[in-house]
Amino acid sequence: MTRKELFKNTLRKSVHAWKLINELPLSDDESLMLRHFMDQPGFLDLHWRMFVPAIKGQGTEEQKQKWLPLANKMQIIGCYAQTELGHGSNVQGLETTATFDPQTDQFILHSPTQTSSKWWPGGLGKVSTHAVIYARLITDGKDHGVHGFIVQLRNMDDHSPLPGITIGDIGVKFGNGAYNSMDNGFLMFDKFCIPRDQMLMRLSKVTREGKYVPSDVPRQLMYGTMVSVRQTIVSNASIAMARAVCIATRYSAVRRQFGSQNGGIETQVIDYKTQQNRLFPLLASAYAFRFVGEWLKWLYTDVTQRLEASDFATLPEAHACTAGLKSMTTSATSDGIEECRKLCGGHGYLWCSGLPELFAVYVPACTYEGDNVVLQLQVARFLMKTVSQLGSGKAPAGTTAYMGRAKHLLQCRSSIRKAEDWLNPAMVLETFEARALRMAVSCANNLSKFENQEQGFSELLADLVEAAIAHCQLIVVSKFIVKLEGEIKGKGVKNQLKNLCYIYALHLIHKHLGDFLSTNSITSEQASLANHQLRSLYTQVRPNAVALVDAFDYTDHYLGSVLGRYDGNVYPKLFEEALKDPLNDTVVPDGYHEYIRPLIKQHLRSARL
Ligand SMILES: CCCCCCCCCCCCCCCCCCCC(=O)SCCNC(=O)CCNC(=O)[C@H](O)C(C)(C)COP(=O)(O)OP(=O)(O)OC[C@H]1O[C@@H](n2cnc3c(N)ncnc32)[C@H](O)[C@@H]1OP(=O)(O)O
Ligand SMILES: Cc1cc2nc3c(=O)[nH]c(=O)nc-3n(C[C@H](O)[C@H](O)[C@H](O)COP(=O)(O)OP(=O)(O)OC[C@H]3O[C@@H](n4cnc5c(N)ncnc54)[C@H](O)[C@@H]3O)c2cc1C
């Protein structure tokens, strides 16, 4: 499809999905499932995941009563317009202004520079009638920082932009189809006026007289919509990773190379330890991210209930967990999808493998909802704060509770003696805790050598990110272990999950061996034992690998991959796909008479053939 066709077709699908949701009708969970199977980024994502939650989280009761019924019936379509051409990560650096005019009781929205243009919001370019706009609030010449506003963008009769608004699509993005189904947009305001009651005023207010009334709740609640989306992105990482792994695992069982004896069949590539060493940790990650995603959903629900009761104590941890896990799981999944493409050899590079499209549509997850490095730095700040409070009498809680055992974890030595000891959950956990704590404490010690903490932080950014990742990996490992300790129906299933849990943990040790050795969390002998155990786990997973990906229950239609077909009938179908290519419509290609024939003829003449 051309870009225009792709965009229009996605509009068609989105509107059809909305019709089904209402006609059948579908529950919230079923609607999410429908979105999952629609399988294309589109304006509904931003309307439901960001526009509506932003109003719910930041609007007053009156504002919710006014706007939510319209949004819930999709009589208005909204998006989330925060990022600007010049500023994305640095939200406090946004330039768009919303200046209160007491004479008209309105805010004047203005884009003072080119870099202040809104740039990137999904659904903004061509579809949305409304947006939640983030802009600097100015009253009586004073800048109160960034706040949210509900703004109508387009005329409800003919969809034209309202006077004072310039709006459009930012252009083609990475990949052929991928994210190009979405109208990520730009937007400029030229002194565009909105009524005062369209500032989202749950967190702070501007009175009729133009007085700014800050709220007594943390201003970070303004970032709440991002926390909610980051949490859902973790579960989506599991879905995308599982999809790529399903394709690569099934194909690795079909594909044979070398090893034929006496003219017999060749070896299935899934039997090579190198293939297993690349593939099975990704299989394990798909399960691990699913379980940590379930836990994160619980954490998010818990913090939401606490916030409703004005208990803000767990907000920093919820922010650190959602930011860090969003970052860690999306980076691992993007890398994992690309690894799965390579695991499928040359055929993985074919569009019909399903992997190039999956990669292209997935990889921006490392950037949207916060650049992955910027988000890990938020985790690092949280960790440094926690370390600095050790010994103050305030016991670390939640995911940092392990830091409360700092004295032990800083000096303990791993008691792993034989390979099977690596199947002991307490020993594995302690290894990850020791590594995470020691990396965090080492950063804190290095920071304390700087007179200026912020300067020290800038100097140590790379180490801080590594410490944050170590903490996030510990969370994933620990939640996998907790899952195994809970109710899992079926002993066989539990055994398989145990194998995957240890593959996940031991492979991380192997991959980040430098961290584990340099922090003395394990010795090099213990590292060898971990590798030995890992190989043994691969052997145990091998006979069940295909069943473990079939368990994701993805249909062939959803996978969209010739290589990942359930029936394994890969080669005939590759031919079928090839023959469908427009280049094969004619035997002699268009351009032959124009370019190839004259070239050949010229050579034939000069060679006197
Ligand atoms: C084959 C076909 C396959 C098809 C598959 C189809 C699948 C398609 C998948 C599609 C799914 C799509 C779903 C998702 C759609 C996503 C759309 C994306 C939308 C966006 O990107 S919206 C824009 C997001 N922008 C960002 O995330 C910006 C990142 N920056 C920030 O978040 C903050 O500014 C930052 C960096 C955290 C703040 O830094 P700083 O300058 O230090 O901040 P402040 O001074 O403002 O505050 C410091 C203080 O606040 C704490 N803090 C920060 N953030 C939060 C928070 N969110 N919650 C709570 N607290 C927070 C921070 O820790 C500091 O605390 P202190 O105690 O240290 O003061
Ligand atoms: C597909 C897609 C959809 C999007 N949808 C929306 C949307 O609906 N609404 C919306 O408002 N926005 C949206 N965005 C914008 C997105 O949220 C931002 O792109 C994202 O937050 C990253 O910000 P940036 O582009 O400014 O990156 P930058 O901050 O410019 O990052 C560039 C580089 O600088 C590094 N860097 C930046 N700051 C620091 C620091 N303090 N320390 C160390 N390194 C740093 C980063 O790691 C990165 O390597 C979307 C983006 C994409 C790609």
mmCIF file with all atom_site columns, C-alpha atoms and ligand atoms in Angstrom, residues 46 50 80-83 87-89 119-122 173 179 184 364 367-371 373-374 377 461, ligand 2:
data_model
loop_
_atom_site.group_PDB
_atom_site.id
_atom_site.type_symbol
_atom_site.label_atom_id
_atom_site.label_alt_id
_atom_site.label_comp_id
_atom_site.label_asym_id
_atom_site.label_entity_id
_atom_site.label_seq_id
_atom_site.pdbx_PDB_ins_code
_atom_site.Cartn_x
_atom_site.Cartn_y
_atom_site.Cartn_z
_atom_site.occupancy
_atom_site.B_iso_or_equiv
_atom_site.pdbx_formal_charge
_atom_site.auth_seq_id
_atom_site.auth_comp_id
_atom_site.auth_asym_id
_atom_site.auth_atom_id
_atom_site.pdbx_PDB_model_num
ATOM   1  C CA  . LEU A 1 46  ? -3.539 7.567  21.717 1.00 0.00 ? 46  LEU A CA  1
ATOM   2  C CA  . MET A 1 50  ? -3.342 8.766  26.684 1.00 0.00 ? 50  MET A CA  1
ATOM   3  C CA  . TYR A 1 80  ? -1.482 13.524 23.723 1.00 0.00 ? 80  TYR A CA  1
ATOM   4  C CA  . ALA A 1 81  ? 0.644  16.425 22.540 1.00 0.00 ? 81  ALA A CA  1
ATOM   5  C CA  . GLN A 1 82  ? 3.647  16.844 24.785 1.00 0.00 ? 82  GLN A CA  1
ATOM   6  C CA  . THR A 1 83  ? 6.811  16.439 22.697 1.00 0.00 ? 83  THR A CA  1
ATOM   7  C CA  . HIS A 1 87  ? 12.281 19.000 23.361 1.00 0.00 ? 87  HIS A CA  1
ATOM   8  C CA  . GLY A 1 88  ? 11.090 15.483 24.072 1.00 0.00 ? 88  GLY A CA  1
ATOM   9  C CA  . SER A 1 89  ? 12.943 13.995 27.017 1.00 0.00 ? 89  SER A CA  1
ATOM   10 C CA  . TRP A 1 119 ? 6.190  17.233 16.865 1.00 0.00 ? 119 TRP A CA  1
ATOM   11 C CA  . TRP A 1 120 ? 5.515  13.470 17.089 1.00 0.00 ? 120 TRP A CA  1
ATOM   12 C CA  . PRO A 1 121 ? 2.130  13.118 18.805 1.00 0.00 ? 121 PRO A CA  1
ATOM   13 C CA  . GLY A 1 122 ? 0.309  10.119 17.292 1.00 0.00 ? 122 GLY A CA  1
ATOM   14 C CA  . LYS A 1 173 ? 8.972  6.827  9.438  1.00 0.00 ? 173 LYS A CA  1
ATOM   15 C CA  . TYR A 1 179 ? 4.390  2.805  12.215 1.00 0.00 ? 179 TYR A CA  1
ATOM   16 C CA  . ASN A 1 184 ? 2.313  11.387 13.981 1.00 0.00 ? 184 ASN A CA  1
ATOM   17 C CA  . PRO A 1 364 ? 10.368 2.908  18.432 1.00 0.00 ? 364 PRO A CA  1
ATOM   18 C CA  . THR A 1 367 ? 12.165 5.855  22.313 1.00 0.00 ? 367 THR A CA  1
ATOM   19 C CA  . TYR A 1 368 ? 8.494  6.641  22.821 1.00 0.00 ? 368 TYR A CA  1
ATOM   20 C CA  . GLU A 1 369 ? 7.201  7.049  26.341 1.00 0.00 ? 369 GLU A CA  1
ATOM   21 C CA  . GLY A 1 370 ? 10.725 8.090  27.258 1.00 0.00 ? 370 GLY A CA  1
ATOM   22 C CA  . ASP A 1 371 ? 14.127 7.360  25.724 1.00 0.00 ? 371 ASP A CA  1
ATOM   23 C CA  . VAL A 1 373 ? 18.657 5.728  28.626 1.00 0.00 ? 373 VAL A CA  1
ATOM   24 C CA  . VAL A 1 374 ? 16.858 8.754  30.047 1.00 0.00 ? 374 VAL A CA  1
ATOM   25 C CA  . LEU A 1 377 ? 18.766 7.496  34.680 1.00 0.00 ? 377 LEU A CA  1
ATOM   26 C CA  . LEU A 1 461 ? 26.115 8.538  33.687 1.00 0.00 ? 461 LEU A CA  1
HETATM 27 C C1  . LIG B 2 .   ? 6.811  6.386  17.157 1.00 0.00 ? 2   LIG B C1  1
HETATM 28 C C2  . LIG B 2 .   ? 6.781  7.518  18.131 1.00 0.00 ? 2   LIG B C2  1
HETATM 29 C C3  . LIG B 2 .   ? 5.574  7.931  18.661 1.00 0.00 ? 2   LIG B C3  1
HETATM 30 C C4  . LIG B 2 .   ? 5.534  9.018  19.546 1.00 0.00 ? 2   LIG B C4  1
HETATM 31 N N1  . LIG B 2 .   ? 4.324  9.445  20.031 1.00 0.00 ? 2   LIG B N1  1
HETATM 32 C C5  . LIG B 2 .   ? 4.260  10.555 20.810 1.00 0.00 ? 2   LIG B C5  1
HETATM 33 C C6  . LIG B 2 .   ? 3.010  11.058 21.264 1.00 0.00 ? 2   LIG B C6  1
HETATM 34 O O1  . LIG B 2 .   ? 1.954  10.510 20.990 1.00 0.00 ? 2   LIG B O1  1
HETATM 35 N N2  . LIG B 2 .   ? 3.015  12.187 22.019 1.00 0.00 ? 2   LIG B N2  1
HETATM 36 C C7  . LIG B 2 .   ? 4.160  12.828 22.369 1.00 0.00 ? 2   LIG B C7  1
HETATM 37 O O2  . LIG B 2 .   ? 4.079  13.838 23.054 1.00 0.00 ? 2   LIG B O2  1
HETATM 38 N N3  . LIG B 2 .   ? 5.368  12.350 21.979 1.00 0.00 ? 2   LIG B N3  1
HETATM 39 C C8  . LIG B 2 .   ? 5.443  11.239 21.201 1.00 0.00 ? 2   LIG B C8  1
HETATM 40 N N4  . LIG B 2 .   ? 6.665  10.751 20.785 1.00 0.00 ? 2   LIG B N4  1
HETATM 41 C C9  . LIG B 2 .   ? 7.874  11.449 21.189 1.00 0.00 ? 2   LIG B C9  1
HETATM 42 C C10 . LIG B 2 .   ? 8.681  10.666 22.195 1.00 0.00 ? 2   LIG B C10 1
HETATM 43 O O3  . LIG B 2 .   ? 8.050  10.620 23.426 1.00 0.00 ? 2   LIG B O3  1
HETATM 44 C C11 . LIG B 2 .   ? 10.069 11.270 22.308 1.00 0.00 ? 2   LIG B C11 1
HETATM 45 O O4  . LIG B 2 .   ? 10.711 11.096 21.056 1.00 0.00 ? 2   LIG B O4  1
HETATM 46 C C12 . LIG B 2 .   ? 10.864 10.629 23.404 1.00 0.00 ? 2   LIG B C12 1
HETATM 47 O O5  . LIG B 2 .   ? 10.377 11.031 24.652 1.00 0.00 ? 2   LIG B O5  1
HETATM 48 C C13 . LIG B 2 .   ? 12.379 10.917 23.304 1.00 0.00 ? 2   LIG B C13 1
HETATM 49 O O6  . LIG B 2 .   ? 12.614 12.261 23.310 1.00 0.00 ? 2   LIG B O6  1
HETATM 50 P P1  . LIG B 2 .   ? 13.545 12.977 22.201 1.00 0.00 ? 2   LIG B P1  1
HETATM 51 O O7  . LIG B 2 .   ? 13.005 12.589 20.883 1.00 0.00 ? 2   LIG B O7  1
HETATM 52 O O8  . LIG B 2 .   ? 13.558 14.385 22.582 1.00 0.00 ? 2   LIG B O8  1
HETATM 53 O O9  . LIG B 2 .   ? 14.940 12.323 22.379 1.00 0.00 ? 2   LIG B O9  1
HETATM 54 P P2  . LIG B 2 .   ? 16.270 13.076 22.860 1.00 0.00 ? 2   LIG B P2  1
HETATM 55 O O10 . LIG B 2 .   ? 16.101 13.411 24.304 1.00 0.00 ? 2   LIG B O10 1
HETATM 56 O O11 . LIG B 2 .   ? 16.598 14.177 21.952 1.00 0.00 ? 2   LIG B O11 1
HETATM 57 O O12 . LIG B 2 .   ? 17.298 11.898 22.729 1.00 0.00 ? 2   LIG B O12 1
HETATM 58 C C14 . LIG B 2 .   ? 18.432 11.915 21.842 1.00 0.00 ? 2   LIG B C14 1
HETATM 59 C C15 . LIG B 2 .   ? 19.606 11.220 22.526 1.00 0.00 ? 2   LIG B C15 1
HETATM 60 O O13 . LIG B 2 .   ? 20.024 11.989 23.639 1.00 0.00 ? 2   LIG B O13 1
HETATM 61 C C16 . LIG B 2 .   ? 20.156 11.175 24.790 1.00 0.00 ? 2   LIG B C16 1
HETATM 62 N N5  . LIG B 2 .   ? 19.804 11.957 25.981 1.00 0.00 ? 2   LIG B N5  1
HETATM 63 C C17 . LIG B 2 .   ? 18.811 12.861 26.113 1.00 0.00 ? 2   LIG B C17 1
HETATM 64 N N6  . LIG B 2 .   ? 18.801 13.383 27.348 1.00 0.00 ? 2   LIG B N6  1
HETATM 65 C C18 . LIG B 2 .   ? 19.799 12.814 28.027 1.00 0.00 ? 2   LIG B C18 1
HETATM 66 C C19 . LIG B 2 .   ? 20.287 12.921 29.355 1.00 0.00 ? 2   LIG B C19 1
HETATM 67 N N7  . LIG B 2 .   ? 19.731 13.721 30.264 1.00 0.00 ? 2   LIG B N7  1
HETATM 68 N N8  . LIG B 2 .   ? 21.335 12.167 29.712 1.00 0.00 ? 2   LIG B N8  1
HETATM 69 C C20 . LIG B 2 .   ? 21.905 11.316 28.841 1.00 0.00 ? 2   LIG B C20 1
HETATM 70 N N9  . LIG B 2 .   ? 21.483 11.161 27.561 1.00 0.00 ? 2   LIG B N9  1
HETATM 71 C C21 . LIG B 2 .   ? 20.433 11.890 27.154 1.00 0.00 ? 2   LIG B C21 1
HETATM 72 C C22 . LIG B 2 .   ? 19.167 10.039 24.569 1.00 0.00 ? 2   LIG B C22 1
HETATM 73 O O14 . LIG B 2 .   ? 19.556 8.876  25.292 1.00 0.00 ? 2   LIG B O14 1
HETATM 74 C C23 . LIG B 2 .   ? 19.271 9.823  23.067 1.00 0.00 ? 2   LIG B C23 1
HETATM 75 O O15 . LIG B 2 .   ? 20.338 8.956  22.815 1.00 0.00 ? 2   LIG B O15 1
HETATM 76 C C24 . LIG B 2 .   ? 6.727  9.663  19.919 1.00 0.00 ? 2   LIG B C24 1
HETATM 77 C C25 . LIG B 2 .   ? 7.946  9.217  19.409 1.00 0.00 ? 2   LIG B C25 1
HETATM 78 C C26 . LIG B 2 .   ? 7.985  8.160  18.523 1.00 0.00 ? 2   LIG B C26 1
HETATM 79 C C27 . LIG B 2 .   ? 9.302  7.702  17.970 1.00 0.00 ? 2   LIG B C27 1
#
